[in-house]
Amino acid sequence: MSEHRRKPPESQGGGRAAARRAAQQPSGRRAPSARDSVTESPSGAYGEQRQAGGRAEARRAAQRSGRRRVDGPGGPAGPGGRRGGPGPGDRGPGKKRFIDYPRRGKHGWRRWTPSWKLVSGLCLGFLGTLVIAIGIAYWTVSVPNVAQAAQAENNVYYWADGSQMVATGGEVNRQIIAYEKIPAAMRYAVISAENKTFETDSGVDPQGIARALVNMAKGGHTQGGSTITQQYVKNARLDDQSQTLTRKFKELFISIKVGATKKKSEIMAGYLNTAYYGRGAYGLQAAARTYYSKDAKDLDPSQCAFLASLLKGATYFDPAGATEIDPAATPQQNTKNAMNRWTWILDEEVKDGHLTAAERAKYKTFPMPDKPKKNAQLSGQIGYLVSLSKAYFVNNNTQGITASDLDKGGYEIHTTFDKKKVQALEGVVKKVRKENIDTKKRPTLDTFVQFGAASVDNKTGAIKAIYGGEDATKHFTNNADQTGAQVGSTFKPLVLAAAMEYGKRDPKGPKEQGESQRTPVSPKSIYSGMNKLKIKNYDGSVWTNENGDPWKQTNDGNQSYNPPSYAIDLRYAMQESANTPYVQLGMDVGTDKVKDVALAVGLRKDSLASSTVPSFSIGTSSPSAIRMAGAYATFATSGMHHDAYSVEKVMRRGGVIYKHEDKASRAFSAAVADNVTDVLKNVVEKGTGTNAKLSGRDVAGKTGTTDENRSAWFVGYTSQLSTAVSMYRLDDNESSKKREFLPMFGTGGQKKIHGASFPSTIWHDYMEQALNGVPAVDFPTPEPIGEKVFGGGMSPSPTPSPSPSDSPSPSASPSPTPSLTPRPTPKPSKSCGKWDWNCGGPGGGGPGGTDAGTDAGTDQGATSGDISGPSGSPSPSKSKPGSGPQGSIFGGPNG
């Protein structure tokens, strides 16, 4: 063998034993061995020469012995940067932790992912803790006394001065009856409708509770207990009716305990004896007497099914309706709701085996209940005041307090109503009715006459007085709140405000953001006063009806103003209540903008007629007297709108649970509001509203009369108070479901009823008393606004019209042109030309004067967009007037 042939090096304790020894060395250091010696040879530059199996074997040995590294500054691999290098915290297996988190011996995301042992342990611990907590709550909670929780209390209503108005709500019609006297048909009806598993369940429905909690967490509609036991606990054993998590848990535990300790018969009897059935009736016996004038034991299965339907919510299932709470809860809609649920309950009883098909077949006719019986305490105006304030609170409180909660009593409602003003308004209406309305003398003309009125504080929106009808126990509809009577020409000030705020569109001018340029309108602007005027779109094209015929707008009495040019300014047109200028003005501005102004001053969207037709501008809408008073109050406060309200605060158990917060909003600029006020002041001084003048006070207002003389209005204001008065004839026969507004030609011995007649008389006499002793405050002086535009194709005339000249100041002598209608001769100091900015021309109105604000045939039917033939007036609607949107101030989703 050649000496150059090397012999393989002998192992010096290498292999597996070396690896084991290496792994046993202290951290950070390795014992030297022959494998680590460096051989001095030419190949040394390429690195160390190690015995086979060295590093790999060491690594495997380390893994077998269990790596214990703690991440150091060098990252997961330790300070040395090597993946296998141990960290400074690894000092052997050490003592095991009770909770291994973060997990030892894991790296990256695995270090922070809990093990299945940890997860299962925590879940078991949580469940155990929950069971213990539930057990403690169950054994510590006590079942409240039924007699204390279900005891009826009065609601006390207060006048604005703090004196008591009436205590009502505590005369609850309740009589406890034994389980044996409850008809089996009633028990079965409730079980089929409310809780099919009542006989076998434990008293709670976990899924129902979960739904309630989720809905509350989401801020949605709250839900009560879904089982009969839970509803019984809520009604009879819990004074606190708030929809909170604390009360829900309390209800849950009490329900569980009641379900475990009380017999099903006791729970059923307790529920039916304490449930609310509407009309102030608590308990089945009271409901049977209230709705059917009989004892509970005498109810048949059909009547029981109806009474069971009321448990869903009497507000929406009582055929008598509850429009004071929600305008949608009309007698017609409620009857439909009740009939559907009544049918469903009877059918469910058959499915559940509680009623045979043969027995079910006997009940095909809905058991219509008796009409409501009114409480004598709520006669006169008190009933209207209570209903109005109750509805306002129910629809505006944020605690979830419902009408049925309020009917249980215990609340102190402090209203905004001024006792003296309410009495004054009622007294004035009674006087006018007594002196002028005689059903014996004129049975076909003076029947069905109704008055409505509302008076609002301008600066706050507080409703100071209303007149809802002759007697709340006889006439159920509140005439101040919702009637469906159209407002006529009292809508025109909103058109003028829109023209000043938004301006007249110019189809030939430059366009901004796709819309024609607008020019702010001055009350000096010229429009045509011609009768049967062809109404044009803002671009000059003629507006046509559905048959393609031109729409010709008429004036009251088919009167034309200032022939042959027919040119009159908007100030004079408002004074004389001419229709054609304001219909054309609405088209020039855009009826959509007029609608925007109506909404800005507080009119409800559902009370407004269609704004797609020209007659929208002359009052085809039907807002309430309360809303109209609030709208005009916006002019009095220089454009700041305050929503009308009737409740200042509500207290319970000595604490305030509701307090009104004023949320004023700017409807339009002060310049717009003050100029409208100045124009309406002229109406009272020289126009159709002179009957409303008050001695020593500035008054602004507007008369209004509608198509076919079906309604008449006067709405006016001083600096402090705004009042709206309406008059109409309404055949409202509940038995025949007939609801029709009738003409008032000849009513009260008058040839025609205008806003200038009875409504303005009522307004004047009431305001004289309401403002007695209140200092007079003048309206603000308006600043100039807008430009003198020529609308509807009018253009500046090169020669003076035969009417009085448009002088900037009163003329020294009366106008040479006679008045178009007989009027009292103005005093020399007040005589002026028709075009005088501060006067407005001839024709000062007087008592009994003609209100030219009537559409004379164009109003009726315009709501539905029907437009008439060549005459330009819409055909009279064949539908029942007033059957559309009502304009309730406190109704539902819109409130």
Short mmCIF file of N, CA and C in Angstrom, two decimals, residues 167-267:
data_model
loop_
_atom_site.label_atom_id
_atom_site.label_comp_id
_atom_site.label_asym_id
_atom_site.label_seq_id
_atom_site.Cartn_x
_atom_site.Cartn_y
_atom_site.Cartn_z
N ALA A 167 -108.05 64.28 36.26
CA ALA A 167 -107.41 63.03 36.66
C ALA A 167 -108.19 61.91 35.99
N THR A 168 -107.54 61.22 35.11
CA THR A 168 -108.22 60.18 34.35
C THR A 168 -107.28 59.01 34.12
N GLY A 169 -107.84 57.87 33.80
CA GLY A 169 -107.02 56.69 33.57
C GLY A 169 -107.09 55.72 34.73
N GLY A 170 -107.44 56.21 35.91
CA GLY A 170 -107.50 55.35 37.08
C GLY A 170 -108.87 54.72 37.30
N GLU A 171 -109.86 55.19 36.52
CA GLU A 171 -111.18 54.60 36.66
C GLU A 171 -111.22 53.33 35.82
N VAL A 172 -110.11 52.56 35.89
CA VAL A 172 -109.97 51.37 35.07
C VAL A 172 -111.08 50.39 35.38
N ASN A 173 -111.67 49.88 34.34
CA ASN A 173 -112.76 48.94 34.44
C ASN A 173 -112.16 47.55 34.64
N ARG A 174 -111.96 47.16 35.90
CA ARG A 174 -111.31 45.87 36.17
C ARG A 174 -112.13 45.10 37.21
N GLN A 175 -112.35 43.81 36.93
CA GLN A 175 -113.02 42.94 37.88
C GLN A 175 -112.41 41.56 37.75
N ILE A 176 -111.80 41.08 38.83
CA ILE A 176 -111.15 39.78 38.82
C ILE A 176 -112.21 38.67 38.88
N ILE A 177 -112.11 37.69 37.99
CA ILE A 177 -113.04 36.56 38.02
C ILE A 177 -112.24 35.27 38.15
N ALA A 178 -112.90 34.26 38.68
CA ALA A 178 -112.24 32.98 38.91
C ALA A 178 -111.99 32.25 37.59
N TYR A 179 -111.05 31.33 37.65
CA TYR A 179 -110.70 30.55 36.45
C TYR A 179 -111.91 29.81 35.91
N GLU A 180 -112.76 29.33 36.80
CA GLU A 180 -113.92 28.56 36.37
C GLU A 180 -114.92 29.40 35.58
N LYS A 181 -114.91 30.72 35.78
CA LYS A 181 -115.84 31.60 35.07
C LYS A 181 -115.29 32.10 33.74
N ILE A 182 -114.06 31.72 33.45
CA ILE A 182 -113.47 32.10 32.16
C ILE A 182 -113.87 31.04 31.14
N PRO A 183 -114.52 31.43 30.06
CA PRO A 183 -114.95 30.43 29.08
C PRO A 183 -113.77 29.64 28.52
N ALA A 184 -113.98 28.35 28.34
CA ALA A 184 -112.93 27.52 27.75
C ALA A 184 -112.57 28.04 26.36
N ALA A 185 -113.56 28.59 25.65
CA ALA A 185 -113.31 29.13 24.30
C ALA A 185 -112.31 30.27 24.35
N MET A 186 -112.34 31.05 25.43
CA MET A 186 -111.40 32.16 25.55
C MET A 186 -109.99 31.64 25.81
N ARG A 187 -109.89 30.64 26.68
CA ARG A 187 -108.58 30.07 26.98
C ARG A 187 -107.97 29.45 25.72
N TYR A 188 -108.78 28.72 24.99
CA TYR A 188 -108.26 28.07 23.79
C TYR A 188 -107.89 29.09 22.72
N ALA A 189 -108.68 30.15 22.60
CA ALA A 189 -108.38 31.20 21.61
C ALA A 189 -107.04 31.85 21.90
N VAL A 190 -106.78 32.12 23.18
CA VAL A 190 -105.52 32.76 23.56
C VAL A 190 -104.34 31.81 23.36
N ILE A 191 -104.54 30.53 23.71
CA ILE A 191 -103.46 29.56 23.52
C ILE A 191 -103.11 29.42 22.04
N SER A 192 -104.12 29.30 21.20
CA SER A 192 -103.86 29.15 19.76
C SER A 192 -103.23 30.39 19.16
N ALA A 193 -103.59 31.56 19.68
CA ALA A 193 -103.08 32.81 19.12
C ALA A 193 -101.75 33.23 19.70
N GLU A 194 -101.54 32.96 20.99
CA GLU A 194 -100.38 33.52 21.68
C GLU A 194 -99.28 32.52 22.02
N ASN A 195 -99.67 31.29 22.40
CA ASN A 195 -98.66 30.38 22.96
C ASN A 195 -99.18 28.94 22.88
N LYS A 196 -98.94 28.28 21.76
CA LYS A 196 -99.48 26.94 21.53
C LYS A 196 -98.93 25.91 22.51
N THR A 197 -97.75 26.13 23.05
CA THR A 197 -97.13 25.16 23.97
C THR A 197 -97.36 25.53 25.43
N PHE A 198 -98.34 26.36 25.70
CA PHE A 198 -98.55 26.85 27.06
C PHE A 198 -98.70 25.72 28.07
N GLU A 199 -99.44 24.68 27.72
CA GLU A 199 -99.72 23.60 28.67
C GLU A 199 -98.48 22.80 29.03
N THR A 200 -97.45 22.83 28.19
CA THR A 200 -96.28 21.98 28.43
C THR A 200 -94.98 22.74 28.64
N ASP A 201 -94.92 24.04 28.30
CA ASP A 201 -93.64 24.73 28.41
C ASP A 201 -93.34 25.10 29.86
N SER A 202 -92.09 25.54 30.08
CA SER A 202 -91.63 25.87 31.43
C SER A 202 -91.91 27.31 31.82
N GLY A 203 -92.56 28.04 30.94
CA GLY A 203 -92.89 29.43 31.25
C GLY A 203 -92.08 30.44 30.49
N VAL A 204 -91.01 30.00 29.84
CA VAL A 204 -90.19 30.93 29.06
C VAL A 204 -89.90 30.32 27.70
N ASP A 205 -89.59 31.18 26.77
CA ASP A 205 -89.20 30.77 25.43
C ASP A 205 -87.82 31.34 25.16
N PRO A 206 -86.78 30.54 25.30
CA PRO A 206 -85.41 31.06 25.10
C PRO A 206 -85.21 31.74 23.76
N GLN A 207 -85.81 31.21 22.71
CA GLN A 207 -85.65 31.82 21.39
C GLN A 207 -86.31 33.20 21.35
N GLY A 208 -87.47 33.31 22.00
CA GLY A 208 -88.13 34.62 22.04
C GLY A 208 -87.32 35.64 22.81
N ILE A 209 -86.75 35.23 23.94
CA ILE A 209 -85.90 36.13 24.71
C ILE A 209 -84.68 36.55 23.88
N ALA A 210 -84.08 35.60 23.18
CA ALA A 210 -82.91 35.91 22.36
C ALA A 210 -83.26 36.93 21.29
N ARG A 211 -84.42 36.76 20.66
CA ARG A 211 -84.85 37.73 19.64
C ARG A 211 -85.01 39.12 20.23
N ALA A 212 -85.60 39.19 21.42
CA ALA A 212 -85.80 40.48 22.07
C ALA A 212 -84.47 41.16 22.38
N LEU A 213 -83.51 40.37 22.89
CA LEU A 213 -82.21 40.93 23.23
C LEU A 213 -81.49 41.43 21.99
N VAL A 214 -81.54 40.65 20.92
CA VAL A 214 -80.88 41.05 19.68
C VAL A 214 -81.50 42.31 19.13
N ASN A 215 -82.82 42.40 19.15
CA ASN A 215 -83.50 43.59 18.62
C ASN A 215 -83.16 44.83 19.43
N MET A 216 -83.08 44.68 20.75
CA MET A 216 -82.72 45.83 21.59
C MET A 216 -81.28 46.25 21.34
N ALA A 217 -80.41 45.25 21.16
CA ALA A 217 -79.00 45.57 20.91
C ALA A 217 -78.83 46.30 19.59
N LYS A 218 -79.67 45.96 18.61
CA LYS A 218 -79.60 46.60 17.31
C LYS A 218 -80.32 47.94 17.29
N GLY A 219 -81.02 48.26 18.35
CA GLY A 219 -81.77 49.52 18.39
C GLY A 219 -83.09 49.44 17.66
N GLY A 220 -83.55 48.21 17.35
CA GLY A 220 -84.81 48.05 16.64
C GLY A 220 -85.99 48.01 17.58
N HIS A 221 -87.13 47.52 17.08
CA HIS A 221 -88.33 47.45 17.89
C HIS A 221 -88.15 46.43 19.01
N THR A 222 -88.56 46.81 20.20
CA THR A 222 -88.45 45.90 21.33
C THR A 222 -89.59 44.90 21.30
N GLN A 223 -89.37 43.76 21.94
CA GLN A 223 -90.38 42.72 22.00
C GLN A 223 -90.61 42.32 23.43
N GLY A 224 -91.87 42.02 23.76
CA GLY A 224 -92.17 41.59 25.09
C GLY A 224 -92.00 40.09 25.24
N GLY A 225 -92.47 39.55 26.40
CA GLY A 225 -92.39 38.12 26.60
C GLY A 225 -93.24 37.39 25.58
N SER A 226 -92.74 36.30 25.09
CA SER A 226 -93.43 35.61 24.01
C SER A 226 -94.34 34.50 24.51
N THR A 227 -94.26 34.12 25.78
CA THR A 227 -95.16 33.11 26.31
C THR A 227 -96.22 33.79 27.16
N ILE A 228 -97.30 33.05 27.39
CA ILE A 228 -98.37 33.60 28.23
C ILE A 228 -97.85 33.88 29.63
N THR A 229 -96.98 33.00 30.14
CA THR A 229 -96.42 33.22 31.47
C THR A 229 -95.63 34.52 31.52
N GLN A 230 -94.79 34.76 30.52
CA GLN A 230 -93.99 35.98 30.50
C GLN A 230 -94.88 37.22 30.39
N GLN A 231 -95.93 37.15 29.59
CA GLN A 231 -96.82 38.29 29.45
C GLN A 231 -97.59 38.53 30.75
N TYR A 232 -97.95 37.45 31.41
CA TYR A 232 -98.61 37.59 32.71
C TYR A 232 -97.70 38.27 33.72
N VAL A 233 -96.44 37.85 33.75
CA VAL A 233 -95.47 38.46 34.66
C VAL A 233 -95.31 39.94 34.35
N LYS A 234 -95.21 40.26 33.08
CA LYS A 234 -95.04 41.66 32.67
C LYS A 234 -96.25 42.50 33.08
N ASN A 235 -97.45 41.99 32.83
CA ASN A 235 -98.66 42.76 33.08
C ASN A 235 -99.01 42.89 34.55
N ALA A 236 -98.84 41.80 35.29
CA ALA A 236 -99.37 41.76 36.64
C ALA A 236 -98.33 41.87 37.74
N ARG A 237 -97.08 41.57 37.45
CA ARG A 237 -96.10 41.47 38.53
C ARG A 237 -94.90 42.40 38.38
N LEU A 238 -94.91 43.22 37.35
CA LEU A 238 -93.80 44.17 37.18
C LEU A 238 -94.34 45.57 37.02
N ASP A 239 -93.99 46.46 37.94
CA ASP A 239 -94.38 47.86 37.81
C ASP A 239 -93.56 48.55 36.74
N ASP A 240 -92.30 48.16 36.64
CA ASP A 240 -91.39 48.78 35.67
C ASP A 240 -91.66 48.20 34.29
N GLN A 241 -92.18 49.03 33.37
CA GLN A 241 -92.50 48.56 32.02
C GLN A 241 -91.48 49.01 30.98
N SER A 242 -90.35 49.52 31.43
CA SER A 242 -89.32 49.98 30.50
C SER A 242 -88.70 48.79 29.76
N GLN A 243 -88.30 49.03 28.53
CA GLN A 243 -87.69 47.98 27.71
C GLN A 243 -86.18 48.02 27.88
N THR A 244 -85.68 47.50 29.01
CA THR A 244 -84.26 47.50 29.28
C THR A 244 -83.78 46.08 29.53
N LEU A 245 -82.46 45.88 29.43
CA LEU A 245 -81.90 44.56 29.66
C LEU A 245 -82.14 44.10 31.09
N THR A 246 -82.00 45.02 32.05
CA THR A 246 -82.22 44.67 33.45
C THR A 246 -83.63 44.17 33.67
N ARG A 247 -84.61 44.88 33.12
CA ARG A 247 -86.00 44.46 33.30
C ARG A 247 -86.27 43.15 32.57
N LYS A 248 -85.64 42.94 31.42
CA LYS A 248 -85.83 41.69 30.68
C LYS A 248 -85.31 40.49 31.47
N PHE A 249 -84.14 40.64 32.08
CA PHE A 249 -83.60 39.54 32.88
C PHE A 249 -84.47 39.29 34.11
N LYS A 250 -84.95 40.37 34.71
CA LYS A 250 -85.82 40.22 35.86
C LYS A 250 -87.09 39.48 35.46
N GLU A 251 -87.66 39.87 34.33
CA GLU A 251 -88.86 39.20 33.82
C GLU A 251 -88.58 37.72 33.56
N LEU A 252 -87.40 37.41 33.01
CA LEU A 252 -87.04 36.04 32.70
C LEU A 252 -87.02 35.17 33.96
N PHE A 253 -86.32 35.62 35.01
CA PHE A 253 -86.19 34.82 36.21
C PHE A 253 -87.52 34.67 36.94
N ILE A 254 -88.30 35.76 36.97
CA ILE A 254 -89.60 35.66 37.64
C ILE A 254 -90.50 34.70 36.87
N SER A 255 -90.42 34.74 35.52
CA SER A 255 -91.24 33.84 34.70
C SER A 255 -90.88 32.39 34.96
N ILE A 256 -89.59 32.12 35.06
CA ILE A 256 -89.15 30.75 35.33
C ILE A 256 -89.69 30.29 36.69
N LYS A 257 -89.60 31.17 37.67
CA LYS A 257 -90.05 30.81 39.01
C LYS A 257 -91.57 30.65 39.05
N VAL A 258 -92.28 31.56 38.37
CA VAL A 258 -93.74 31.45 38.33
C VAL A 258 -94.14 30.16 37.62
N GLY A 259 -93.46 29.84 36.51
CA GLY A 259 -93.78 28.63 35.77
C GLY A 259 -93.53 27.37 36.58
N ALA A 260 -92.56 27.43 37.49
CA ALA A 260 -92.22 26.26 38.28
C ALA A 260 -93.06 26.13 39.54
N THR A 261 -93.62 27.23 40.00
CA THR A 261 -94.32 27.21 41.30
C THR A 261 -95.83 27.42 41.20
N LYS A 262 -96.32 27.90 40.04
CA LYS A 262 -97.74 28.18 39.91
C LYS A 262 -98.40 27.19 38.95
N LYS A 263 -99.65 26.91 39.20
CA LYS A 263 -100.41 26.04 38.30
C LYS A 263 -100.72 26.78 37.01
N LYS A 264 -100.87 26.02 35.93
CA LYS A 264 -101.19 26.63 34.63
C LYS A 264 -102.54 27.35 34.68
N SER A 265 -103.46 26.81 35.42
CA SER A 265 -104.77 27.46 35.53
C SER A 265 -104.66 28.81 36.22
N GLU A 266 -103.80 28.89 37.24
CA GLU A 266 -103.59 30.16 37.94
C GLU A 266 -102.92 31.18 37.04
N ILE A 267 -101.96 30.73 36.24
CA ILE A 267 -101.27 31.64 35.32
C ILE A 267 -102.23 32.15 34.25
#
